[in-house]
Short mmCIF file of N, CA and C in Angstrom, two decimals:
data_model
loop_
_atom_site.label_atom_id
_atom_site.label_comp_id
_atom_site.label_asym_id
_atom_site.label_seq_id
_atom_site.Cartn_x
_atom_site.Cartn_y
_atom_site.Cartn_z
N UNK A 1 -9.11 -15.60 -10.11
CA UNK A 1 -8.10 -15.35 -9.09
C UNK A 1 -7.42 -14.02 -9.38
N UNK A 2 -7.18 -13.26 -8.33
CA UNK A 2 -6.52 -11.98 -8.45
C UNK A 2 -5.15 -12.07 -7.79
N UNK A 3 -4.14 -11.61 -8.50
CA UNK A 3 -2.79 -11.56 -7.95
C UNK A 3 -2.34 -10.11 -7.83
N UNK A 4 -1.68 -9.81 -6.74
CA UNK A 4 -1.09 -8.50 -6.52
C UNK A 4 0.42 -8.67 -6.41
N UNK A 5 1.16 -7.90 -7.18
CA UNK A 5 2.61 -8.03 -7.20
C UNK A 5 3.24 -6.68 -6.94
N UNK A 6 3.99 -6.59 -5.84
CA UNK A 6 4.70 -5.37 -5.50
C UNK A 6 6.07 -5.34 -6.18
N UNK A 7 6.55 -4.15 -6.42
CA UNK A 7 7.89 -3.97 -6.94
C UNK A 7 8.40 -2.60 -6.53
N UNK A 8 9.69 -2.40 -6.67
CA UNK A 8 10.28 -1.10 -6.39
C UNK A 8 11.04 -1.00 -5.09
N UNK A 9 11.03 -2.05 -4.29
CA UNK A 9 11.76 -2.03 -3.05
C UNK A 9 13.26 -2.09 -3.28
N UNK A 10 14.01 -1.85 -2.22
CA UNK A 10 15.46 -1.89 -2.32
C UNK A 10 16.10 -1.26 -1.11
N UNK A 11 17.39 -1.02 -1.23
CA UNK A 11 18.17 -0.39 -0.17
C UNK A 11 18.42 1.06 -0.53
N UNK A 12 18.13 1.94 0.41
CA UNK A 12 18.29 3.37 0.17
C UNK A 12 18.83 4.03 1.43
N UNK A 13 19.58 5.09 1.26
CA UNK A 13 20.10 5.84 2.40
C UNK A 13 19.01 6.69 3.03
N UNK A 14 19.15 6.94 4.32
CA UNK A 14 18.22 7.82 5.00
C UNK A 14 18.12 9.16 4.28
N UNK A 15 16.89 9.64 4.15
CA UNK A 15 16.65 10.87 3.42
C UNK A 15 16.34 10.66 1.95
N UNK A 16 16.55 9.46 1.47
CA UNK A 16 16.29 9.15 0.08
C UNK A 16 14.85 8.82 -0.19
N UNK A 17 14.58 8.40 -1.43
CA UNK A 17 13.23 8.12 -1.88
C UNK A 17 13.14 6.80 -2.61
N UNK A 18 11.98 6.19 -2.53
CA UNK A 18 11.64 5.02 -3.31
C UNK A 18 10.20 5.13 -3.76
N UNK A 19 9.90 4.52 -4.88
CA UNK A 19 8.54 4.46 -5.39
C UNK A 19 8.15 2.99 -5.54
N UNK A 20 7.19 2.56 -4.75
CA UNK A 20 6.69 1.21 -4.83
C UNK A 20 5.49 1.13 -5.77
N UNK A 21 5.38 0.03 -6.46
CA UNK A 21 4.24 -0.22 -7.34
C UNK A 21 3.58 -1.53 -6.96
N UNK A 22 2.30 -1.61 -7.18
CA UNK A 22 1.55 -2.84 -6.96
C UNK A 22 0.60 -3.03 -8.13
N UNK A 23 0.84 -4.06 -8.90
CA UNK A 23 0.05 -4.33 -10.09
C UNK A 23 -0.89 -5.51 -9.85
N UNK A 24 -2.14 -5.33 -10.20
CA UNK A 24 -3.13 -6.39 -10.09
C UNK A 24 -3.29 -7.09 -11.43
N UNK A 25 -3.40 -8.40 -11.39
CA UNK A 25 -3.59 -9.18 -12.60
C UNK A 25 -4.59 -10.29 -12.35
N UNK A 26 -4.96 -10.99 -13.41
CA UNK A 26 -5.97 -12.02 -13.29
C UNK A 26 -7.35 -11.40 -13.29
N UNK A 27 -8.23 -11.97 -12.53
CA UNK A 27 -9.60 -11.47 -12.44
C UNK A 27 -9.64 -10.27 -11.51
N UNK A 28 -9.71 -9.11 -12.08
CA UNK A 28 -9.76 -7.89 -11.30
C UNK A 28 -11.19 -7.53 -10.94
N UNK A 29 -11.33 -6.61 -10.03
CA UNK A 29 -12.64 -6.22 -9.52
C UNK A 29 -13.21 -5.06 -10.31
N UNK A 30 -14.51 -4.87 -10.17
CA UNK A 30 -15.14 -3.70 -10.77
C UNK A 30 -14.67 -2.43 -10.09
N UNK A 31 -14.54 -2.48 -8.79
CA UNK A 31 -14.02 -1.36 -8.02
C UNK A 31 -13.48 -1.90 -6.70
N UNK A 32 -12.38 -1.34 -6.24
CA UNK A 32 -11.77 -1.84 -5.02
C UNK A 32 -10.90 -0.77 -4.38
N UNK A 33 -10.92 -0.77 -3.08
CA UNK A 33 -10.00 0.06 -2.33
C UNK A 33 -8.66 -0.64 -2.24
N UNK A 34 -7.61 0.15 -2.09
CA UNK A 34 -6.27 -0.40 -1.98
C UNK A 34 -5.57 0.17 -0.75
N UNK A 35 -4.66 -0.60 -0.22
CA UNK A 35 -3.89 -0.14 0.92
C UNK A 35 -2.46 -0.64 0.86
N UNK A 36 -1.61 0.05 1.58
CA UNK A 36 -0.23 -0.37 1.80
C UNK A 36 -0.03 -0.62 3.29
N UNK A 37 0.63 -1.73 3.59
CA UNK A 37 1.00 -2.09 4.95
C UNK A 37 2.48 -2.44 4.98
N UNK A 38 3.04 -2.48 6.17
CA UNK A 38 4.43 -2.88 6.29
C UNK A 38 4.62 -3.72 7.55
N UNK A 39 5.64 -4.54 7.52
CA UNK A 39 5.92 -5.42 8.64
C UNK A 39 7.42 -5.56 8.83
N UNK A 40 7.89 -5.16 9.99
CA UNK A 40 9.28 -5.32 10.36
C UNK A 40 9.45 -6.63 11.11
N UNK A 41 10.66 -7.18 11.14
CA UNK A 41 10.88 -8.45 11.84
C UNK A 41 10.43 -8.38 13.29
N UNK A 42 9.67 -9.38 13.71
CA UNK A 42 9.21 -9.46 15.07
C UNK A 42 8.06 -8.54 15.43
N UNK A 43 7.53 -7.81 14.46
CA UNK A 43 6.45 -6.87 14.72
C UNK A 43 5.20 -7.24 13.93
N UNK A 44 4.08 -6.72 14.37
CA UNK A 44 2.83 -6.93 13.67
C UNK A 44 2.80 -6.10 12.39
N UNK A 45 2.04 -6.58 11.43
CA UNK A 45 1.83 -5.82 10.21
C UNK A 45 1.05 -4.56 10.54
N UNK A 46 1.53 -3.42 10.06
CA UNK A 46 0.91 -2.15 10.40
C UNK A 46 0.48 -1.38 9.16
N UNK A 47 -0.56 -0.61 9.34
CA UNK A 47 -1.11 0.21 8.28
C UNK A 47 -0.17 1.33 7.90
N UNK A 48 -0.10 1.61 6.60
CA UNK A 48 0.72 2.71 6.10
C UNK A 48 -0.14 3.75 5.38
N UNK A 49 -0.91 3.32 4.38
CA UNK A 49 -1.70 4.26 3.59
C UNK A 49 -2.82 3.51 2.90
N UNK A 50 -3.90 4.23 2.59
CA UNK A 50 -5.04 3.64 1.90
C UNK A 50 -5.63 4.63 0.91
N UNK A 51 -6.30 4.10 -0.10
CA UNK A 51 -6.91 4.94 -1.12
C UNK A 51 -8.19 4.29 -1.62
N UNK A 52 -9.20 5.10 -1.85
CA UNK A 52 -10.46 4.59 -2.38
C UNK A 52 -10.34 4.31 -3.87
N UNK A 53 -11.33 3.60 -4.41
CA UNK A 53 -11.34 3.30 -5.84
C UNK A 53 -11.27 4.57 -6.68
N UNK A 54 -12.04 5.56 -6.29
CA UNK A 54 -12.09 6.80 -7.05
C UNK A 54 -10.79 7.59 -6.95
N UNK A 55 -10.00 7.30 -5.94
CA UNK A 55 -8.81 8.09 -5.67
C UNK A 55 -9.10 9.37 -4.92
N UNK A 56 -10.38 9.63 -4.65
CA UNK A 56 -10.75 10.86 -4.00
C UNK A 56 -10.53 10.88 -2.50
N UNK A 57 -10.33 9.72 -1.92
CA UNK A 57 -10.11 9.64 -0.48
C UNK A 57 -8.82 8.88 -0.21
N UNK A 58 -7.95 9.49 0.56
CA UNK A 58 -6.72 8.83 1.00
C UNK A 58 -6.55 9.02 2.49
N UNK A 59 -5.79 8.14 3.08
CA UNK A 59 -5.55 8.21 4.51
C UNK A 59 -4.18 7.64 4.80
N UNK A 60 -3.47 8.25 5.75
CA UNK A 60 -2.11 7.86 6.06
C UNK A 60 -1.91 7.64 7.55
N UNK A 61 -1.03 6.71 7.86
CA UNK A 61 -0.59 6.58 9.23
C UNK A 61 0.17 7.83 9.65
N UNK A 62 0.07 8.19 10.91
CA UNK A 62 0.74 9.39 11.39
C UNK A 62 2.25 9.35 11.12
N UNK A 63 2.82 8.17 11.17
CA UNK A 63 4.26 8.04 11.02
C UNK A 63 4.77 8.38 9.62
N UNK A 64 3.87 8.41 8.63
CA UNK A 64 4.30 8.66 7.26
C UNK A 64 3.66 9.90 6.64
N UNK A 65 2.77 10.55 7.35
CA UNK A 65 2.12 11.75 6.82
C UNK A 65 3.14 12.80 6.44
N UNK A 66 2.96 13.37 5.27
CA UNK A 66 3.87 14.38 4.78
C UNK A 66 5.08 13.83 4.07
N UNK A 67 5.31 12.53 4.17
CA UNK A 67 6.46 11.91 3.52
C UNK A 67 6.06 10.93 2.42
N UNK A 68 4.97 10.21 2.64
CA UNK A 68 4.53 9.20 1.69
C UNK A 68 3.28 9.68 0.96
N UNK A 69 3.12 9.25 -0.28
CA UNK A 69 1.94 9.57 -1.07
C UNK A 69 1.44 8.32 -1.77
N UNK A 70 0.18 7.99 -1.56
CA UNK A 70 -0.44 6.87 -2.25
C UNK A 70 -1.24 7.40 -3.43
N UNK A 71 -1.18 6.69 -4.54
CA UNK A 71 -1.93 7.07 -5.73
C UNK A 71 -2.27 5.81 -6.51
N UNK A 72 -3.14 5.96 -7.49
CA UNK A 72 -3.51 4.80 -8.29
C UNK A 72 -3.81 5.19 -9.72
N UNK A 73 -3.63 4.23 -10.60
CA UNK A 73 -3.97 4.37 -12.00
C UNK A 73 -4.84 3.17 -12.33
N UNK A 74 -6.14 3.37 -12.29
CA UNK A 74 -7.05 2.24 -12.47
C UNK A 74 -6.99 1.65 -13.87
N UNK A 75 -6.65 2.45 -14.85
CA UNK A 75 -6.50 1.93 -16.21
C UNK A 75 -5.38 0.91 -16.29
N UNK A 76 -4.40 1.03 -15.41
CA UNK A 76 -3.28 0.10 -15.35
C UNK A 76 -3.42 -0.91 -14.22
N UNK A 77 -4.51 -0.84 -13.48
CA UNK A 77 -4.71 -1.71 -12.32
C UNK A 77 -3.51 -1.67 -11.38
N UNK A 78 -3.03 -0.47 -11.13
CA UNK A 78 -1.80 -0.31 -10.36
C UNK A 78 -1.97 0.77 -9.30
N UNK A 79 -1.43 0.50 -8.13
CA UNK A 79 -1.38 1.48 -7.06
C UNK A 79 0.09 1.74 -6.73
N UNK A 80 0.39 2.97 -6.32
CA UNK A 80 1.76 3.38 -6.06
C UNK A 80 1.90 3.90 -4.64
N UNK A 81 3.10 3.81 -4.14
CA UNK A 81 3.45 4.45 -2.88
C UNK A 81 4.77 5.18 -3.08
N UNK A 82 4.70 6.49 -3.16
CA UNK A 82 5.89 7.31 -3.25
C UNK A 82 6.38 7.60 -1.84
N UNK A 83 7.60 7.21 -1.55
CA UNK A 83 8.16 7.35 -0.21
C UNK A 83 9.35 8.30 -0.27
N UNK A 84 9.21 9.43 0.39
CA UNK A 84 10.26 10.43 0.45
C UNK A 84 10.77 10.58 1.88
N UNK A 85 11.93 11.19 2.01
CA UNK A 85 12.53 11.44 3.33
C UNK A 85 12.54 10.18 4.18
N UNK A 86 13.00 9.10 3.61
CA UNK A 86 12.96 7.81 4.28
C UNK A 86 13.86 7.80 5.51
N UNK A 87 13.39 7.08 6.51
CA UNK A 87 14.09 6.94 7.78
C UNK A 87 14.41 5.47 8.04
N UNK A 88 15.43 5.19 8.84
CA UNK A 88 15.72 3.78 9.15
C UNK A 88 14.52 3.03 9.72
N UNK A 89 13.67 3.71 10.47
CA UNK A 89 12.50 3.07 11.04
C UNK A 89 11.44 2.71 10.00
N UNK A 90 11.62 3.14 8.76
CA UNK A 90 10.74 2.73 7.68
C UNK A 90 11.11 1.36 7.12
N UNK A 91 12.22 0.82 7.56
CA UNK A 91 12.68 -0.48 7.09
C UNK A 91 11.65 -1.56 7.43
N UNK A 92 11.21 -2.28 6.42
CA UNK A 92 10.19 -3.30 6.59
C UNK A 92 9.92 -3.96 5.25
N UNK A 93 9.16 -5.03 5.29
CA UNK A 93 8.57 -5.58 4.08
C UNK A 93 7.25 -4.86 3.86
N UNK A 94 7.07 -4.32 2.67
CA UNK A 94 5.87 -3.56 2.34
C UNK A 94 4.93 -4.41 1.50
N UNK A 95 3.68 -4.43 1.89
CA UNK A 95 2.65 -5.21 1.22
C UNK A 95 1.54 -4.31 0.70
N UNK A 96 1.04 -4.63 -0.47
CA UNK A 96 -0.18 -3.98 -0.93
C UNK A 96 -1.35 -4.93 -0.74
N UNK A 97 -2.53 -4.36 -0.63
CA UNK A 97 -3.73 -5.15 -0.38
C UNK A 97 -4.91 -4.52 -1.09
N UNK A 98 -5.90 -5.36 -1.41
CA UNK A 98 -7.09 -4.90 -2.12
C UNK A 98 -8.35 -5.42 -1.45
N UNK A 99 -9.37 -4.60 -1.46
CA UNK A 99 -10.67 -4.97 -0.93
C UNK A 99 -11.75 -4.45 -1.86
N UNK A 100 -12.60 -5.33 -2.33
CA UNK A 100 -13.67 -4.91 -3.23
C UNK A 100 -14.61 -3.94 -2.53
N UNK A 101 -14.95 -2.89 -3.23
CA UNK A 101 -15.82 -1.85 -2.69
C UNK A 101 -16.68 -1.29 -3.82
N UNK A 102 -17.92 -1.71 -3.86
CA UNK A 102 -18.80 -1.31 -4.94
C UNK A 102 -19.11 0.18 -4.93
N UNK A 103 -19.05 0.80 -3.77
CA UNK A 103 -19.33 2.23 -3.69
C UNK A 103 -18.25 3.06 -4.34
N UNK A 104 -17.04 2.57 -4.30
CA UNK A 104 -15.91 3.30 -4.86
C UNK A 104 -15.41 4.44 -4.02
N UNK A 105 -15.98 4.63 -2.85
CA UNK A 105 -15.68 5.81 -2.06
C UNK A 105 -15.02 5.53 -0.73
N UNK A 106 -14.94 4.28 -0.34
CA UNK A 106 -14.41 3.94 0.98
C UNK A 106 -12.96 3.51 0.91
N UNK A 107 -12.28 3.64 2.04
CA UNK A 107 -10.95 3.10 2.22
C UNK A 107 -10.92 2.34 3.53
N UNK A 108 -9.91 1.50 3.72
CA UNK A 108 -9.84 0.63 4.88
C UNK A 108 -8.44 0.67 5.46
N UNK A 109 -8.35 0.54 6.78
CA UNK A 109 -7.07 0.70 7.46
C UNK A 109 -6.67 -0.51 8.30
N UNK A 110 -7.50 -1.52 8.36
CA UNK A 110 -7.21 -2.70 9.17
C UNK A 110 -6.76 -3.86 8.29
N UNK A 111 -5.82 -4.62 8.78
CA UNK A 111 -5.36 -5.80 8.06
C UNK A 111 -6.53 -6.72 7.73
N UNK A 112 -7.42 -6.91 8.70
CA UNK A 112 -8.55 -7.81 8.53
C UNK A 112 -9.59 -7.32 7.54
N UNK A 113 -9.51 -6.07 7.12
CA UNK A 113 -10.46 -5.54 6.15
C UNK A 113 -10.19 -6.02 4.73
N UNK A 114 -8.99 -6.48 4.47
CA UNK A 114 -8.56 -6.79 3.12
C UNK A 114 -8.58 -8.28 2.83
N UNK A 115 -9.02 -8.63 1.64
CA UNK A 115 -9.09 -10.02 1.22
C UNK A 115 -7.91 -10.46 0.36
N UNK A 116 -7.26 -9.52 -0.31
CA UNK A 116 -6.19 -9.86 -1.24
C UNK A 116 -4.91 -9.15 -0.87
N UNK A 117 -3.81 -9.89 -0.94
CA UNK A 117 -2.50 -9.38 -0.54
C UNK A 117 -1.43 -9.75 -1.54
N UNK A 118 -0.47 -8.86 -1.69
CA UNK A 118 0.70 -9.17 -2.49
C UNK A 118 1.73 -9.93 -1.68
N UNK A 119 2.83 -10.26 -2.33
CA UNK A 119 3.87 -11.06 -1.68
C UNK A 119 4.83 -10.24 -0.84
N UNK A 120 4.82 -8.94 -1.02
CA UNK A 120 5.68 -8.06 -0.27
C UNK A 120 6.96 -7.72 -1.00
N UNK A 121 7.49 -6.54 -0.71
CA UNK A 121 8.77 -6.11 -1.25
C UNK A 121 9.57 -5.46 -0.13
N UNK A 122 10.85 -5.81 -0.04
CA UNK A 122 11.69 -5.35 1.05
C UNK A 122 12.16 -3.92 0.82
N UNK A 123 12.01 -3.10 1.84
CA UNK A 123 12.56 -1.75 1.84
C UNK A 123 13.52 -1.65 3.01
N UNK A 124 14.76 -1.31 2.73
CA UNK A 124 15.77 -1.17 3.76
C UNK A 124 16.36 0.23 3.68
N UNK A 125 16.32 0.95 4.79
CA UNK A 125 16.83 2.31 4.85
C UNK A 125 18.02 2.34 5.79
N UNK A 126 19.17 2.71 5.27
CA UNK A 126 20.39 2.75 6.05
C UNK A 126 20.65 4.17 6.55
N UNK A 127 21.31 4.27 7.69
CA UNK A 127 21.63 5.56 8.27
C UNK A 127 23.03 6.01 7.91
#
């Protein structure tokens, strides 16, 4: 069994920064793509950022390009989301997700692409 645990959420003023972490434990994969998603109350879960196993490929939602950075440290089984210039509209529960990928080169942007999910961490941005 693989568990994903997010941390680093909290309340921050608009324009501030937060760094989210997602640590994998238990039976980890040989290689897997990772993604970050977020969900605000009453809204569908939406894609934020994704990264391939190698780290060589990343992709971002238009709403966060230039502000958020996804990265990973495979030796620590951890993926990060650095969030800068936060806006009130970034307020949501943020989830990390993992999908096994033997090629190590692909990333995924759909909720349905991922098999493993964390419990989520709340990010609240005040104006």
